[in-house]
Coordinates of N, CA and C in Angstrom, one line a residue:
M291 N 13.4 -4.1 -40.2 CA 14.0 -4.7 -39.1 C 13.0 -5.2 -38.1
N292 N 13.1 -6.5 -37.7 CA 12.0 -7.1 -36.9 C 12.3 -6.7 -35.4
F293 N 11.4 -7.0 -34.5 CA 11.4 -6.6 -33.1 C 12.7 -6.9 -32.4
F294 N 13.1 -8.2 -32.5 CA 14.3 -8.7 -31.8 C 15.6 -8.1 -32.4
N295 N 15.6 -7.9 -33.7 CA 16.8 -7.3 -34.3 C 16.9 -5.8 -33.8
Q296 N 15.7 -5.1 -33.6 CA 15.7 -3.8 -33.1 C 16.3 -3.7 -31.7
I297 N 15.9 -4.7 -30.9 CA 16.4 -4.7 -29.5 C 17.9 -4.9 -29.5
K298 N 18.5 -5.8 -30.4 CA 19.9 -6.1 -30.5 C 20.6 -4.8 -30.9
M299 N 20.0 -4.1 -31.9 CA 20.6 -2.9 -32.4 C 20.6 -1.8 -31.3
N300 N 19.5 -1.7 -30.5 CA 19.5 -0.7 -29.5 C 20.7 -0.9 -28.5
I301 N 20.8 -2.2 -28.1 CA 21.9 -2.5 -27.1 C 23.2 -2.3 -27.7
L302 N 23.4 -2.7 -28.9 CA 24.7 -2.4 -29.6 C 25.1 -0.9 -29.6
I303 N 24.1 -0.1 -30.0 CA 24.3 1.3 -30.1 C 24.6 1.9 -28.8
S304 N 23.9 1.4 -27.8 CA 24.1 1.9 -26.4 C 25.6 1.7 -26.0
S305 N 26.1 0.5 -26.3 CA 27.4 0.2 -26.0 C 28.4 1.1 -26.7
I306 N 28.1 1.3 -28.0 CA 29.0 2.1 -28.8 C 29.0 3.5 -28.3
L307 N 27.8 4.1 -27.9 CA 27.7 5.4 -27.4 C 28.5 5.5 -26.1
A308 N 28.4 4.5 -25.2 CA 29.2 4.5 -24.0 C 30.6 4.7 -24.2
I309 N 31.2 3.9 -25.2 CA 32.6 4.0 -25.5 C 32.9 5.4 -26.0
I310 N 32.1 5.9 -26.9 CA 32.3 7.2 -27.5 C 32.3 8.3 -26.4
T311 N 31.4 8.2 -25.5 CA 31.3 9.2 -24.4 C 32.6 9.2 -23.6
L312 N 33.1 8.0 -23.3 CA 34.4 7.9 -22.6 C 35.5 8.6 -23.4
A313 N 35.5 8.4 -24.7 CA 36.6 9.0 -25.5 C 36.4 10.5 -25.8
G314 N 35.2 11.0 -25.6 CA 34.9 12.4 -25.9 C 33.5 12.6 -26.2
G315 N 32.6 12.9 -25.2 CA 31.2 13.0 -25.4 C 30.8 14.1 -26.4
E316 N 31.6 15.1 -26.6 CA 31.2 16.2 -27.4 C 31.1 15.8 -28.9
K317 N 31.7 14.6 -29.3 CA 31.6 14.1 -30.6 C 30.5 13.1 -30.9
I318 N 29.7 12.9 -29.9 CA 28.7 11.8 -30.0 C 27.7 12.0 -31.1
A319 N 27.3 13.2 -31.5 CA 26.3 13.4 -32.5 C 26.9 13.2 -33.9
E320 N 28.2 13.1 -34.0 CA 28.8 12.9 -35.3 C 28.8 11.5 -35.8
V321 N 28.4 10.6 -35.0 CA 28.5 9.1 -35.3 C 27.3 8.8 -36.2
D322 N 27.4 8.2 -37.3 CA 26.3 7.9 -38.2 C 25.4 6.9 -37.6
V323 N 25.9 6.0 -36.8 CA 25.1 4.8 -36.3 C 24.0 5.3 -35.5
V324 N 24.1 6.5 -34.8 CA 23.0 6.9 -33.9 C 21.7 7.3 -34.8
K325 N 21.9 7.5 -36.1 CA 20.7 7.8 -36.9 C 19.8 6.7 -37.1
K326 N 20.2 5.5 -36.7 CA 19.4 4.3 -36.9 C 18.3 4.2 -35.8
L327 N 18.4 5.0 -34.7 CA 17.4 5.0 -33.7 C 16.4 6.1 -33.9
P328 N 15.2 5.8 -34.1 CA 14.2 6.9 -34.4 C 14.0 8.0 -33.4
E329 N 14.3 7.6 -32.1 CA 14.1 8.6 -31.0 C 15.2 9.7 -31.0
M330 N 16.2 9.5 -31.7 CA 17.3 10.4 -31.7 C 17.1 11.5 -32.8
H331 N 17.4 12.7 -32.4 CA 17.3 13.9 -33.4 C 18.4 14.8 -33.0
G332 N 19.3 15.1 -34.0 CA 20.5 16.0 -33.7 C 21.3 15.4 -32.6
D333 N 21.6 16.2 -31.5 CA 22.4 15.6 -30.4 C 21.5 15.3 -29.2
K334 N 20.2 15.1 -29.4 CA 19.3 14.7 -28.4 C 18.5 13.5 -28.7
F335 N 17.7 13.0 -27.7 CA 16.8 11.9 -27.9 C 15.6 12.0 -27.0
Y336 N 14.5 11.5 -27.5 CA 13.2 11.5 -26.7 C 13.2 10.2 -25.8
Y337 N 12.8 10.4 -24.6 CA 12.7 9.3 -23.6 C 11.3 9.4 -22.9
F338 N 10.7 8.2 -22.8 CA 9.4 8.1 -22.2 C 9.5 7.4 -20.8
G339 N 9.3 8.2 -19.8 CA 9.4 7.6 -18.4 C 8.0 7.3 -17.9
F340 N 7.8 6.0 -17.5 CA 6.5 5.6 -17.0 C 6.6 5.2 -15.5
G341 N 7.9 5.1 -15.0 CA 8.1 4.7 -13.6 C 8.6 5.8 -12.8
S342 N 9.7 5.6 -12.1 CA 10.2 6.7 -11.2 C 10.7 7.9 -12.0
N343 N 11.1 7.6 -13.2 CA 11.6 8.8 -14.0 C 10.6 9.7 -14.6
M344 N 9.3 9.5 -14.1 CA 8.3 10.6 -14.3 C 8.6 11.8 -13.5
L345 N 9.3 11.6 -12.3 CA 9.6 12.7 -11.4 C 10.9 13.4 -11.8
A346 N 10.9 14.7 -11.9 CA 12.0 15.5 -12.3 C 13.2 15.3 -11.4
K347 N 13.0 15.3 -10.1 CA 14.2 15.2 -9.2 C 14.8 13.8 -9.3
R348 N 14.0 12.8 -9.7 CA 14.6 11.5 -9.8 C 15.4 11.3 -11.1
I349 N 14.9 11.8 -12.2 CA 15.6 11.6 -13.5 C 16.8 12.4 -13.5
H350 N 16.8 13.6 -12.9 CA 18.0 14.5 -12.9 C 19.1 14.0 -12.1
V351 N 18.9 12.9 -11.3 CA 20.0 12.3 -10.5 C 21.1 11.9 -11.4
Q352 N 20.7 11.1 -12.5 CA 21.7 10.6 -13.4 C 21.6 11.2 -14.8
N353 N 20.6 12.0 -15.1 CA 20.4 12.6 -16.4 C 20.1 14.0 -16.3
P354 N 21.1 14.8 -15.9 CA 20.9 16.3 -15.6 C 20.4 17.1 -16.8
T355 N 20.6 16.6 -18.0 CA 20.2 17.4 -19.2 C 18.7 17.2 -19.6
A356 N 18.0 16.3 -18.9 CA 16.6 16.0 -19.2 C 15.7 17.2 -19.1
V357 N 15.0 17.5 -20.2 CA 14.0 18.6 -20.2 C 12.7 18.1 -20.4
I358 N 11.7 18.4 -19.6 CA 10.4 17.9 -19.7 C 9.7 18.4 -20.9
M359 N 9.0 17.5 -21.7 CA 8.1 18.0 -22.7 C 6.7 18.0 -22.2
G360 N 6.3 17.0 -21.5 CA 4.9 17.0 -20.9 C 4.4 15.5 -20.9
P361 N 3.1 15.4 -20.5 CA 2.6 14.0 -20.4 C 2.4 13.4 -21.8
A362 N 2.6 12.1 -21.9 CA 2.4 11.4 -23.2 C 1.7 10.1 -23.0
L363 N 1.1 9.6 -24.0 CA 0.3 8.4 -23.9 C 0.9 7.3 -24.8
L364 N 1.1 6.1 -24.2 CA 1.5 4.9 -25.0 C 0.4 3.9 -25.0
K365 N -0.2 3.6 -26.2 CA -1.3 2.7 -26.2 C -0.8 1.2 -26.3
D366 N -1.7 0.3 -25.9 CA -1.5 -1.1 -26.0 C -0.4 -1.6 -25.1
Y367 N -0.2 -0.9 -24.0 CA 0.7 -1.4 -23.0 C 0.2 -1.0 -21.6
R368 N 0.5 -1.8 -20.6 CA 0.1 -1.4 -19.2 C 1.3 -1.5 -18.3
V369 N 1.3 -0.8 -17.2 CA 2.3 -0.8 -16.2 C 2.1 -2.0 -15.3
D370 N 3.2 -2.6 -14.9 CA 3.2 -3.8 -14.0 C 4.4 -3.7 -13.2
F371 N 4.6 -4.6 -12.2 CA 5.8 -4.6 -11.3 C 6.4 -6.0 -11.3
A372 N 7.7 -6.0 -11.3 CA 8.4 -7.3 -11.3 C 9.9 -7.0 -10.9
T373 N 10.6 -8.1 -10.6 CA 12.0 -8.0 -10.3 C 12.3 -7.1 -9.0
P374 N 12.5 -7.7 -7.9 CA 12.8 -6.9 -6.7 C 14.1 -6.1 -6.9
N375 N 14.0 -4.9 -6.3 CA 15.1 -3.9 -6.4 C 15.6 -3.6 -5.0
K376 N 16.8 -3.9 -4.6 CA 17.3 -3.7 -3.3 C 17.3 -2.2 -2.9
L377 N 17.7 -1.4 -3.9 CA 17.8 0.0 -3.7 C 16.5 0.6 -3.3
W378 N 15.4 0.2 -3.9 CA 14.1 0.7 -3.6 C 13.3 -0.2 -2.6
M379 N 13.8 -1.3 -2.2 CA 13.2 -2.2 -1.3 C 11.8 -2.7 -1.8
G380 N 11.8 -3.0 -3.1 CA 10.5 -3.5 -3.6 C 10.7 -3.7 -5.1
A381 N 9.6 -4.2 -5.7 CA 9.6 -4.5 -7.2 C 9.7 -3.2 -8.0
G382 N 10.4 -3.3 -9.2 CA 10.5 -2.2 -10.1 C 9.4 -2.2 -11.1
A383 N 9.1 -1.1 -11.7 CA 8.1 -0.9 -12.7 C 8.6 -1.4 -14.1
T384 N 7.6 -1.9 -14.9 CA 7.9 -2.3 -16.3 C 6.6 -2.0 -17.0
I385 N 6.6 -2.2 -18.3 CA 5.4 -2.2 -19.1 C 5.3 -3.5 -19.8
V386 N 4.0 -3.9 -20.0 CA 3.7 -5.2 -20.6 C 2.7 -5.0 -21.8
P387 N 3.0 -5.6 -23.0 CA 2.0 -5.5 -24.1 C 0.6 -5.9 -23.6
D388 N -0.4 -5.1 -23.9 CA -1.8 -5.3 -23.5 C -2.7 -4.5 -24.4
P389 N -3.3 -5.1 -25.3 CA -4.2 -4.3 -26.3 C -5.3 -3.6 -25.7
K390 N -5.7 -3.9 -24.4 CA -6.8 -3.3 -23.7 C -6.4 -2.2 -22.8
S391 N -5.1 -1.9 -22.8 CA -4.6 -0.9 -21.8 C -3.9 0.3 -22.5
Q392 N -3.7 1.3 -21.7 CA -2.9 2.5 -22.1 C -2.0 2.9 -20.9
T393 N -0.8 3.4 -21.2 CA 0.1 3.8 -20.2 C 0.4 5.3 -20.4
W394 N 0.2 6.1 -19.3 CA 0.6 7.5 -19.4 C 2.0 7.6 -18.8
G395 N 2.8 8.5 -19.3 CA 4.1 8.8 -18.7 C 4.6 10.1 -19.1
T396 N 5.8 10.4 -18.8 CA 6.4 11.7 -19.0 C 7.4 11.7 -20.2
L397 N 7.2 12.5 -21.2 CA 8.1 12.6 -22.3 C 9.2 13.6 -22.0
W398 N 10.5 13.1 -22.1 CA 11.6 14.0 -21.9 C 12.5 14.1 -23.1
E399 N 13.2 15.2 -23.2 CA 14.2 15.4 -24.3 C 15.5 15.4 -23.5
I400 N 16.5 14.5 -23.9 CA 17.7 14.4 -23.2 C 18.9 14.5 -24.2
D401 N 20.0 15.0 -23.7 CA 21.2 15.1 -24.5 C 21.7 13.7 -24.7
L402 N 22.3 13.4 -25.9 CA 22.8 12.1 -26.2 C 24.0 11.7 -25.3
S403 N 24.6 12.7 -24.8 CA 25.7 12.5 -23.8 C 25.3 11.7 -22.6
N404 N 23.9 11.8 -22.3 CA 23.4 11.1 -21.1 C 22.8 9.8 -21.4
L405 N 22.8 9.4 -22.7 CA 22.2 8.1 -23.1 C 22.9 6.9 -22.4
P406 N 24.3 6.9 -22.3 CA 24.9 5.8 -21.5 C 24.5 5.8 -20.1
D407 N 24.3 7.0 -19.5 CA 23.9 7.1 -18.1 C 22.6 6.5 -17.8
I408 N 21.6 6.8 -18.7 CA 20.3 6.2 -18.5 C 20.3 4.7 -18.7
D409 N 21.1 4.2 -19.7 CA 21.3 2.8 -19.9 C 21.8 2.2 -18.6
N410 N 22.8 2.8 -18.0 CA 23.4 2.3 -16.8 C 22.4 2.3 -15.6
Q411 N 21.6 3.4 -15.6 CA 20.6 3.4 -14.5 C 19.6 2.2 -14.6
E412 N 19.3 1.9 -15.8 CA 18.4 0.8 -16.0 C 19.1 -0.6 -16.1
R413 N 20.4 -0.6 -15.8 CA 21.2 -1.9 -15.8 C 21.1 -2.7 -17.1
V414 N 21.1 -2.0 -18.2 CA 21.1 -2.7 -19.5 C 22.3 -3.6 -19.7
H415 N 23.4 -3.2 -19.1 CA 24.7 -4.0 -19.3 C 24.6 -5.3 -18.6
V416 N 23.8 -5.4 -17.6 CA 23.7 -6.7 -16.9 C 22.4 -7.5 -17.2
G417 N 21.7 -7.0 -18.2 CA 20.5 -7.7 -18.7 C 19.3 -7.6 -17.8
W418 N 19.2 -6.5 -17.0 CA 18.0 -6.3 -16.2 C 16.9 -5.7 -17.0
Y419 N 17.1 -4.5 -17.6 CA 16.2 -3.9 -18.5 C 16.8 -3.9 -19.9
R420 N 15.9 -3.8 -20.9 CA 16.4 -3.6 -22.3 C 15.7 -2.4 -22.9
P421 N 16.4 -1.7 -23.7 CA 15.8 -0.5 -24.4 C 14.9 -0.9 -25.5
Q422 N 13.9 -0.1 -25.7 CA 12.9 -0.3 -26.8 C 12.4 1.1 -27.3
T423 N 12.2 1.1 -28.6 CA 11.6 2.3 -29.3 C 10.1 2.1 -29.4
V424 N 9.3 3.1 -29.0 CA 7.9 3.0 -29.1 C 7.4 4.4 -29.7
Q425 N 6.2 4.4 -30.1 CA 5.5 5.6 -30.6 C 4.5 6.1 -29.5
V426 N 4.8 7.2 -29.0 CA 3.9 7.8 -27.9 C 3.1 9.0 -28.5
E427 N 2.0 9.2 -28.0 CA 1.1 10.3 -28.4 C 1.4 11.6 -27.5
Y428 N 1.8 12.6 -28.2 CA 2.1 13.9 -27.5 C 1.6 15.0 -28.3
N429 N 0.8 15.8 -27.7 CA 0.2 17.0 -28.4 C -0.4 16.6 -29.7
N430 N -1.1 15.5 -29.8 CA -1.8 15.1 -31.0 C -0.8 14.6 -32.1
E431 N 0.4 14.4 -31.7 CA 1.4 13.9 -32.6 C 2.0 12.5 -32.1
K432 N 2.5 11.7 -33.0 CA 3.2 10.5 -32.6 C 4.7 10.8 -32.6
I433 N 5.3 10.5 -31.5 CA 6.7 10.8 -31.3 C 7.4 9.5 -31.0
P434 N 8.5 9.2 -31.7 CA 9.3 8.0 -31.3 C 10.1 8.3 -30.1
A435 N 10.0 7.4 -29.1 CA 10.7 7.6 -27.8 C 11.3 6.3 -27.3
R436 N 12.3 6.5 -26.5 CA 13.0 5.4 -25.9 C 12.4 5.1 -24.5
L437 N 12.3 3.8 -24.2 CA 11.9 3.4 -22.9 C 12.6 2.1 -22.5
Y438 N 12.4 1.6 -21.3 CA 13.1 0.4 -20.8 C 12.1 -0.6 -20.3
V439 N 12.3 -1.8 -20.7 CA 11.4 -2.9 -20.3 C 12.2 -4.0 -19.5
I440 N 11.6 -4.5 -18.5 CA 12.3 -5.6 -17.7 C 12.4 -6.8 -18.7
V441 N 13.6 -7.4 -18.7 CA 13.9 -8.5 -19.6 C 13.0 -9.7 -19.3
D442 N 12.8 -10.0 -18.0 CA 12.0 -11.2 -17.6 C 10.6 -10.7 -17.4
E443 N 9.8 -10.7 -18.5 CA 8.4 -10.1 -18.4 C 7.6 -10.9 -17.4
P444 N 6.8 -10.2 -16.6 CA 6.0 -10.8 -15.6 C 4.7 -11.5 -16.2
E445 N 4.3 -12.5 -15.5 CA 3.0 -13.2 -16.0 C 1.9 -12.7 -15.2
G446 N 0.7 -12.5 -15.8 CA -0.5 -12.1 -15.1 C -0.5 -10.6 -14.8
N447 N -1.6 -10.1 -14.6 CA -1.8 -8.6 -14.4 C -1.9 -8.4 -12.9
V448 N -0.8 -7.9 -12.3 CA -0.7 -7.8 -10.8 C -1.8 -6.8 -10.3
H449 N -2.2 -5.8 -11.1 CA -3.2 -4.9 -10.7 C -4.6 -5.5 -10.5
D450 N -4.8 -6.6 -11.2 CA -6.1 -7.3 -11.2 C -6.2 -8.4 -10.1
M451 N -5.1 -8.6 -9.4 CA -5.0 -9.7 -8.4 C -5.6 -9.1 -7.1
P452 N -6.3 -10.0 -6.4 CA -6.8 -9.5 -5.0 C -5.5 -9.2 -4.2
P453 N -5.6 -8.1 -3.4 CA -4.4 -7.6 -2.6 C -3.7 -8.7 -1.9
N454 N -4.4 -9.7 -1.3 CA -3.8 -10.7 -0.5 C -3.1 -11.8 -1.4
E455 N -3.3 -11.7 -2.7 CA -2.7 -12.7 -3.6 C -1.6 -12.2 -4.4
V456 N -1.2 -10.9 -4.2 CA -0.1 -10.3 -5.0 C 1.2 -10.8 -4.4
P457 N 2.0 -11.5 -5.2 CA 3.3 -12.0 -4.7 C 4.2 -10.9 -4.1
E458 N 5.0 -11.2 -3.1 CA 5.8 -10.2 -2.5 C 6.8 -9.6 -3.5
D459 N 7.3 -10.5 -4.4 CA 8.3 -10.0 -5.4 C 7.6 -9.2 -6.5
R460 N 6.3 -9.0 -6.5 CA 5.6 -8.1 -7.4 C 5.1 -6.9 -6.8
Q461 N 5.5 -6.6 -5.5 CA 5.0 -5.4 -4.8 C 6.1 -4.3 -4.8
P462 N 5.8 -3.2 -5.2 CA 6.7 -2.1 -5.1 C 6.7 -1.6 -3.7
S463 N 7.8 -0.9 -3.3 CA 7.8 -0.3 -1.9 C 6.9 0.9 -1.9
K464 N 6.5 1.3 -0.7 CA 5.6 2.4 -0.6 C 6.3 3.7 -1.1
T465 N 7.6 3.8 -0.8 CA 8.4 4.9 -1.3 C 8.4 5.0 -2.9
Y466 N 8.7 3.8 -3.5 CA 8.7 3.8 -4.9 C 7.4 4.2 -5.6
L467 N 6.3 3.7 -5.0 CA 5.0 4.0 -5.6 C 4.7 5.5 -5.4
K468 N 5.1 6.0 -4.3 CA 4.9 7.5 -4.0 C 5.7 8.3 -5.1
V469 N 6.8 7.9 -5.5 CA 7.6 8.6 -6.5 C 6.8 8.5 -7.8
L470 N 6.3 7.4 -8.2 CA 5.5 7.3 -9.4 C 4.3 8.3 -9.4
V471 N 3.6 8.2 -8.3 CA 2.4 9.1 -8.1 C 2.8 10.6 -8.1
K472 N 3.8 10.9 -7.4 CA 4.2 12.3 -7.4 C 4.7 12.8 -8.8
G473 N 5.4 11.9 -9.5 CA 5.9 12.2 -10.8 C 4.8 12.4 -11.8
A474 N 3.8 11.5 -11.7 CA 2.6 11.6 -12.6 C 1.8 13.0 -12.4
I475 N 1.7 13.3 -11.1 CA 1.0 14.6 -10.8 C 1.8 15.8 -11.3
E476 N 3.1 15.7 -11.0 CA 4.0 16.8 -11.4 C 4.0 17.0 -12.9
S477 N 3.8 15.9 -13.7 CA 3.9 16.0 -15.1 C 2.6 16.3 -15.8
G478 N 1.5 16.4 -15.0 CA 0.2 16.8 -15.5 C -0.5 15.6 -16.2
I479 N -0.2 14.4 -15.7 CA -0.9 13.2 -16.2 C -2.3 13.2 -15.7
P480 N -3.3 12.7 -16.5 CA -4.7 12.8 -16.0 C -5.0 12.1 -14.7
E481 N -5.9 12.7 -13.9 CA -6.2 12.3 -12.6 C -6.6 10.9 -12.5
H482 N -7.4 10.4 -13.5 CA -7.9 9.0 -13.4 C -6.7 8.0 -13.4
Y483 N -5.6 8.4 -14.1 CA -4.5 7.5 -14.2 C -3.7 7.5 -12.9
V484 N -3.6 8.7 -12.3 CA -2.9 8.9 -11.0 C -3.7 8.0 -9.9
K485 N -5.0 8.0 -10.0 CA -5.8 7.2 -9.0 C -5.6 5.7 -9.3
W486 N -5.4 5.3 -10.6 CA -5.1 4.0 -10.9 C -3.8 3.5 -10.4
L487 N -2.8 4.4 -10.5 CA -1.5 4.1 -9.9 C -1.5 3.8 -8.4
K488 N -2.3 4.7 -7.7 CA -2.4 4.5 -6.3 C -3.0 3.2 -5.9
G489 N -3.7 2.6 -6.8 CA -4.4 1.3 -6.5 C -3.5 0.1 -6.4
F490 N -2.2 0.2 -6.8 CA -1.3 -0.9 -6.8 C -1.0 -1.3 -5.3
K491 N -0.9 -2.6 -5.1 CA -0.6 -3.1 -3.8 C 0.9 -2.9 -3.6
H492 N 1.3 -2.2 -2.5 CA 2.7 -2.0 -2.1 C 3.0 -2.8 -0.9
N493 N 4.3 -2.9 -0.6 CA 4.8 -3.7 0.6 C 4.9 -3.0 1.8
N494 N 4.6 -1.7 1.8 CA 4.6 -0.8 3.0 C 6.0 -0.4 3.4
Q495 N 7.1 -0.8 2.6 CA 8.4 -0.5 3.0 C 8.7 1.0 2.5
T496 N 9.5 1.7 3.4 CA 9.9 3.0 3.0 C 11.4 3.1 3.0
V497 N 11.9 4.0 2.2 CA 13.4 4.2 2.1 C 13.6 5.6 2.5
A498 N 14.1 5.8 3.8 CA 14.2 7.1 4.4 C 15.0 8.1 3.5
E499 N 16.0 7.6 2.9 CA 16.9 8.5 2.2 C 16.1 9.1 1.0
F500 N 15.3 8.3 0.3 CA 14.6 8.8 -0.9 C 13.3 9.6 -0.4
E501 N 12.7 9.2 0.7 CA 11.6 9.9 1.2 C 12.0 11.4 1.4
E502 N 13.2 11.6 1.9 CA 13.7 13.0 2.1 C 14.2 13.6 0.9
R503 N 15.0 12.9 0.1 CA 15.5 13.4 -1.1 C 14.5 13.9 -2.1
F504 N 13.4 13.1 -2.3 CA 12.4 13.4 -3.2 C 11.2 14.1 -2.6
E505 N 11.3 14.5 -1.3 CA 10.3 15.2 -0.6 C 8.9 14.5 -0.7
L506 N 8.9 13.3 -0.2 CA 7.7 12.4 -0.3 C 6.9 12.3 1.0
Q507 N 7.4 13.0 2.0 CA 6.8 12.8 3.4 C 5.3 13.1 3.4
S508 N 4.9 14.1 2.6 CA 3.4 14.5 2.6 C 2.7 13.9 1.5
M509 N 3.3 13.0 0.7 CA 2.6 12.4 -0.4 C 1.8 11.2 0.1
E510 N 0.5 11.2 -0.2 CA -0.4 10.2 0.2 C -0.8 9.2 -0.9
L511 N -1.0 8.0 -0.6 CA -1.4 7.0 -1.6 C -2.9 6.6 -1.4

């Protein structure tokens, strides 16, 4: 199955799972079609969070069954920011293919009953993000995991731009970036990567509700 067909299959399966969950989530693991996604095993699936979902308190808002596995590494991709998000008052995170880069993130194991919830969180149904299966390195093993990529892939590497040249719509809010940094630290991601995340240009906007909810007041960038 080629790359684009895999994407279509992921979206189709997500829609089917959402319908099944509405009809009775307890039967979700009995559907043969879920076996087509490598990240699924039994009644659970692996998910790789590289953005705000590295933080436990954040992912548990919509995915209460998520259990942390630990830090994992995705090669040949880098984190970037694109598509303004009103909720976070700044650009959201995505990953972009880049053979010279590596992305650290948090590997989670989640019940299949929550798969429609995380799809909804990432706005798959309105074409904001799309699901993708990748191979991440975890404890010296390669694990197939689900992640979400912004449909309108950004051009250029925002991290390499001079701070005064970073477009406003490519800047995350200060609150959002603090969530990423706190999640990375909490997950045990290497210090050099945490420092790299702190180097992104943010728009200095804060979201008071999230600052309190995720206990970010003392988090420094």
